[in-house]
Structure formats: C-alpha cells, structure tokens
C-alpha cells in the first residue's frame, strides 16, 4: 500500500527555516516521480518542487528558487524540503505526493499526482 506521511511543519518568523520530511512506504523514492505541493485558502494547490525519477532532474517554482531545496534519502525512504529565508507568502499546507509513474512527460503538473499525504501546516509570521 502506498503511503506518504509528512512532518516538520510549524510556526516560524519571516527569514527563518524549516525542514519538511515525507516518509514513504509501499514504494521506493527511485520508483516514481515525487514532489512537494502547497495550498492556501486563496490559491489552488501548486507545485513547489518535484523530482523526476526518469531523468533525475528537479523542478522548483519560481517563487522558491534559491530558497528551497528538495532532497531524498533512499535508505530512509524519506523525501525532504529544506526551506530557508521563509516569507509570509510561503504560508500554507504542504503536501508530498507521487504520480506512481516511472516515466511521465507531464511530471511537473499537479494534476498528474494522485497519491497524497495528509499535509503539514507551515505558518510564516511577518
């Protein structure tokens, strides 16, 4: 059974840092594309950062480039998102998700991801 469990969210002041974790089971991090997404009441769910398993490439939303880093620990079956220099507009519920595909040319599209964790809240105060 595919499962994803996020942790690491919290309340932080602007300029601070958080590291999110996503423990996966039922597959390995080399099997499928996987990524981090976020949602706020004002916006639709958006992609923050993803890893393409076929090409080994990564995607970052323009709003987080240079501040966020996605990484994975295969031995721990855990995906991470290091978030630095956080801004109030980074506030939201962060989810990790997988598309359960070893090759997907549309891997950066939110709608391609169909297995989601429960989410973890990140709140950045100004």
PDB file of C-alpha atoms in Angstrom:
ATOM      1  CA  UNK A   1       0.000   0.000   0.000  1.00  0.00           C
ATOM      2  CA  UNK A   2       1.342   3.409  -0.994  1.00  0.00           C
ATOM      3  CA  UNK A   3       1.557   5.816   1.924  1.00  0.00           C
ATOM      4  CA  UNK A   4       3.124   9.239   2.405  1.00  0.00           C
ATOM      5  CA  UNK A   5       3.407  10.904   5.806  1.00  0.00           C
ATOM      6  CA  UNK A   6       4.605  14.487   6.132  1.00  0.00           C
ATOM      7  CA  UNK A   7       6.092  16.122   9.193  1.00  0.00           C
ATOM      8  CA  UNK A   8       8.154  19.147  10.140  1.00  0.00           C
ATOM      9  CA  UNK A   9       5.723  21.991   9.690  1.00  0.00           C
ATOM     10  CA  UNK A  10       5.264  24.708  12.254  1.00  0.00           C
ATOM     11  CA  UNK A  11       5.235  28.399  13.015  1.00  0.00           C
ATOM     12  CA  UNK A  12       8.331  30.402  12.113  1.00  0.00           C
ATOM     13  CA  UNK A  13       9.192  34.055  11.718  1.00  0.00           C
ATOM     14  CA  UNK A  14       9.983  35.538   8.345  1.00  0.00           C
ATOM     15  CA  UNK A  15      13.587  34.831   7.421  1.00  0.00           C
ATOM     16  CA  UNK A  16      13.604  31.586   9.361  1.00  0.00           C
ATOM     17  CA  UNK A  17      13.975  27.998   8.194  1.00  0.00           C
ATOM     18  CA  UNK A  18      12.105  24.720   8.368  1.00  0.00           C
ATOM     19  CA  UNK A  19      12.774  21.257   7.040  1.00  0.00           C
ATOM     20  CA  UNK A  20       9.839  19.162   5.961  1.00  0.00           C
ATOM     21  CA  UNK A  21      10.022  15.374   5.803  1.00  0.00           C
ATOM     22  CA  UNK A  22       7.896  12.892   3.893  1.00  0.00           C
ATOM     23  CA  UNK A  23       8.233   9.262   4.900  1.00  0.00           C
ATOM     24  CA  UNK A  24       7.010   6.956   2.146  1.00  0.00           C
ATOM     25  CA  UNK A  25       6.065   3.292   2.150  1.00  0.00           C
ATOM     26  CA  UNK A  26       4.796   0.868  -0.443  1.00  0.00           C
ATOM     27  CA  UNK A  27       7.351   2.106  -2.976  1.00  0.00           C
ATOM     28  CA  UNK A  28      10.876   3.499  -3.086  1.00  0.00           C
ATOM     29  CA  UNK A  29      11.972   7.004  -3.988  1.00  0.00           C
ATOM     30  CA  UNK A  30      13.600   5.652  -7.154  1.00  0.00           C
ATOM     31  CA  UNK A  31      10.321   4.199  -8.451  1.00  0.00           C
ATOM     32  CA  UNK A  32       8.159   7.231  -9.203  1.00  0.00           C
ATOM     33  CA  UNK A  33       8.201  10.999  -9.566  1.00  0.00           C
ATOM     34  CA  UNK A  34       7.612  12.703  -6.250  1.00  0.00           C
ATOM     35  CA  UNK A  35       7.276  16.248  -5.068  1.00  0.00           C
ATOM     36  CA  UNK A  36       6.114  18.888  -2.646  1.00  0.00           C
ATOM     37  CA  UNK A  37       2.984  20.943  -3.169  1.00  0.00           C
ATOM     38  CA  UNK A  38       1.252  23.603  -1.136  1.00  0.00           C
ATOM     39  CA  UNK A  39      -2.211  25.020  -0.781  1.00  0.00           C
ATOM     40  CA  UNK A  40      -3.654  28.145   0.762  1.00  0.00           C
ATOM     41  CA  UNK A  41      -7.280  29.273   1.049  1.00  0.00           C
ATOM     42  CA  UNK A  42      -6.593  31.907  -1.598  1.00  0.00           C
ATOM     43  CA  UNK A  43      -4.879  29.755  -4.209  1.00  0.00           C
ATOM     44  CA  UNK A  44      -5.218  26.402  -5.866  1.00  0.00           C
ATOM     45  CA  UNK A  45      -2.777  23.690  -4.941  1.00  0.00           C
ATOM     46  CA  UNK A  46       0.539  24.464  -6.591  1.00  0.00           C
ATOM     47  CA  UNK A  47       3.755  22.625  -7.206  1.00  0.00           C
ATOM     48  CA  UNK A  48       6.661  23.775  -5.052  1.00  0.00           C
ATOM     49  CA  UNK A  49       9.376  21.305  -6.011  1.00  0.00           C
ATOM     50  CA  UNK A  50       9.449  17.922  -7.700  1.00  0.00           C
ATOM     51  CA  UNK A  51      11.928  15.214  -8.630  1.00  0.00           C
ATOM     52  CA  UNK A  52      11.704  13.467 -11.989  1.00  0.00           C
ATOM     53  CA  UNK A  53      12.836   9.906 -11.407  1.00  0.00           C
ATOM     54  CA  UNK A  54      13.431   9.072 -15.075  1.00  0.00           C
ATOM     55  CA  UNK A  55      15.812  11.954 -15.833  1.00  0.00           C
ATOM     56  CA  UNK A  56      16.955  12.671 -12.294  1.00  0.00           C
ATOM     57  CA  UNK A  57      16.012  16.308 -12.688  1.00  0.00           C
ATOM     58  CA  UNK A  58      14.305  18.678 -10.300  1.00  0.00           C
ATOM     59  CA  UNK A  59      11.728  21.411 -10.617  1.00  0.00           C
ATOM     60  CA  UNK A  60      11.302  24.474  -8.431  1.00  0.00           C
ATOM     61  CA  UNK A  61       8.560  27.034  -8.601  1.00  0.00           C
ATOM     62  CA  UNK A  62       9.957  30.476  -9.415  1.00  0.00           C
ATOM     63  CA  UNK A  63       8.789  31.780  -6.057  1.00  0.00           C
ATOM     64  CA  UNK A  64      11.040  29.372  -4.134  1.00  0.00           C
ATOM     65  CA  UNK A  65      14.139  29.127  -6.327  1.00  0.00           C
ATOM     66  CA  UNK A  66      17.281  29.830  -4.364  1.00  0.00           C
ATOM     67  CA  UNK A  67      15.487  29.382  -1.030  1.00  0.00           C
ATOM     68  CA  UNK A  68      14.115  25.823  -1.031  1.00  0.00           C
ATOM     69  CA  UNK A  69      15.983  22.577  -1.685  1.00  0.00           C
ATOM     70  CA  UNK A  70      14.430  19.189  -2.338  1.00  0.00           C
ATOM     71  CA  UNK A  71      16.376  16.060  -1.478  1.00  0.00           C
ATOM     72  CA  UNK A  72      15.814  12.406  -0.706  1.00  0.00           C
ATOM     73  CA  UNK A  73      17.327   9.741   1.489  1.00  0.00           C
ATOM     74  CA  UNK A  74      16.713   6.406  -0.195  1.00  0.00           C
ATOM     75  CA  UNK A  75      17.927   4.419   2.806  1.00  0.00           C
ATOM     76  CA  UNK A  76      15.272   6.083   4.964  1.00  0.00           C
ATOM     77  CA  UNK A  77      12.622   6.246   2.214  1.00  0.00           C
ATOM     78  CA  UNK A  78      12.247   9.894   3.104  1.00  0.00           C
ATOM     79  CA  UNK A  79      11.852  12.996   0.964  1.00  0.00           C
ATOM     80  CA  UNK A  80      12.872  16.367   2.364  1.00  0.00           C
ATOM     81  CA  UNK A  81      12.222  20.000   1.636  1.00  0.00           C
ATOM     82  CA  UNK A  82      14.678  22.423   3.203  1.00  0.00           C
ATOM     83  CA  UNK A  83      13.068  25.838   3.321  1.00  0.00           C
ATOM     84  CA  UNK A  84      15.240  28.861   4.055  1.00  0.00           C
ATOM     85  CA  UNK A  85      14.530  32.587   4.155  1.00  0.00           C
ATOM     86  CA  UNK A  86      10.847  31.875   4.610  1.00  0.00           C
ATOM     87  CA  UNK A  87       8.340  34.577   3.700  1.00  0.00           C
ATOM     88  CA  UNK A  88       4.741  35.098   4.843  1.00  0.00           C
ATOM     89  CA  UNK A  89       3.573  34.121   1.343  1.00  0.00           C
ATOM     90  CA  UNK A  90       5.076  30.656   1.920  1.00  0.00           C
ATOM     91  CA  UNK A  91       2.328  30.010   4.476  1.00  0.00           C
ATOM     92  CA  UNK A  92       0.123  27.070   3.595  1.00  0.00           C
ATOM     93  CA  UNK A  93      -0.443  23.360   3.951  1.00  0.00           C
ATOM     94  CA  UNK A  94       2.410  21.435   2.389  1.00  0.00           C
ATOM     95  CA  UNK A  95       1.819  18.034   0.885  1.00  0.00           C
ATOM     96  CA  UNK A  96       4.065  15.449  -0.638  1.00  0.00           C
ATOM     97  CA  UNK A  97       2.684  13.373  -3.466  1.00  0.00           C
ATOM     98  CA  UNK A  98       3.656  10.863  -6.113  1.00  0.00           C
ATOM     99  CA  UNK A  99       2.320  10.208  -9.598  1.00  0.00           C
ATOM    100  CA  UNK A 100       3.145   6.487  -9.315  1.00  0.00           C
ATOM    101  CA  UNK A 101       4.755   6.590 -12.760  1.00  0.00           C
ATOM    102  CA  UNK A 102       8.382   5.756 -13.671  1.00  0.00           C
ATOM    103  CA  UNK A 103       8.142   7.944 -16.734  1.00  0.00           C
ATOM    104  CA  UNK A 104       5.807  10.913 -17.096  1.00  0.00           C
ATOM    105  CA  UNK A 105       6.446  13.796 -19.512  1.00  0.00           C
ATOM    106  CA  UNK A 106       3.923  15.893 -17.557  1.00  0.00           C
ATOM    107  CA  UNK A 107       5.640  15.330 -14.230  1.00  0.00           C
ATOM    108  CA  UNK A 108       5.528  18.991 -13.146  1.00  0.00           C
ATOM    109  CA  UNK A 109       1.748  19.212 -13.368  1.00  0.00           C
ATOM    110  CA  UNK A 110      -0.183  18.998 -10.100  1.00  0.00           C
ATOM    111  CA  UNK A 111      -2.989  17.013 -11.694  1.00  0.00           C
ATOM    112  CA  UNK A 112      -0.562  14.201 -12.540  1.00  0.00           C
ATOM    113  CA  UNK A 113      -0.097  13.359  -8.855  1.00  0.00           C
ATOM    114  CA  UNK A 114      -2.670  11.033  -7.396  1.00  0.00           C
ATOM    115  CA  UNK A 115      -1.270   9.765  -4.094  1.00  0.00           C
ATOM    116  CA  UNK A 116      -1.041  12.378  -1.385  1.00  0.00           C
ATOM    117  CA  UNK A 117      -0.013  12.636   2.200  1.00  0.00           C
ATOM    118  CA  UNK A 118      -2.185  14.303   4.822  1.00  0.00           C
ATOM    119  CA  UNK A 119      -0.240  17.567   4.726  1.00  0.00           C
ATOM    120  CA  UNK A 120       1.643  19.629   7.264  1.00  0.00           C
ATOM    121  CA  UNK A 121       0.912  23.257   8.120  1.00  0.00           C
ATOM    122  CA  UNK A 122       3.589  25.888   7.620  1.00  0.00           C
ATOM    123  CA  UNK A 123       2.896  29.350   9.005  1.00  0.00           C
ATOM    124  CA  UNK A 124       5.339  32.214   8.492  1.00  0.00           C
ATOM    125  CA  UNK A 125       4.731  35.328  10.549  1.00  0.00           C
ATOM    126  CA  UNK A 126       5.881  38.751   9.445  1.00  0.00           C
TER     127      UNK A 126
END
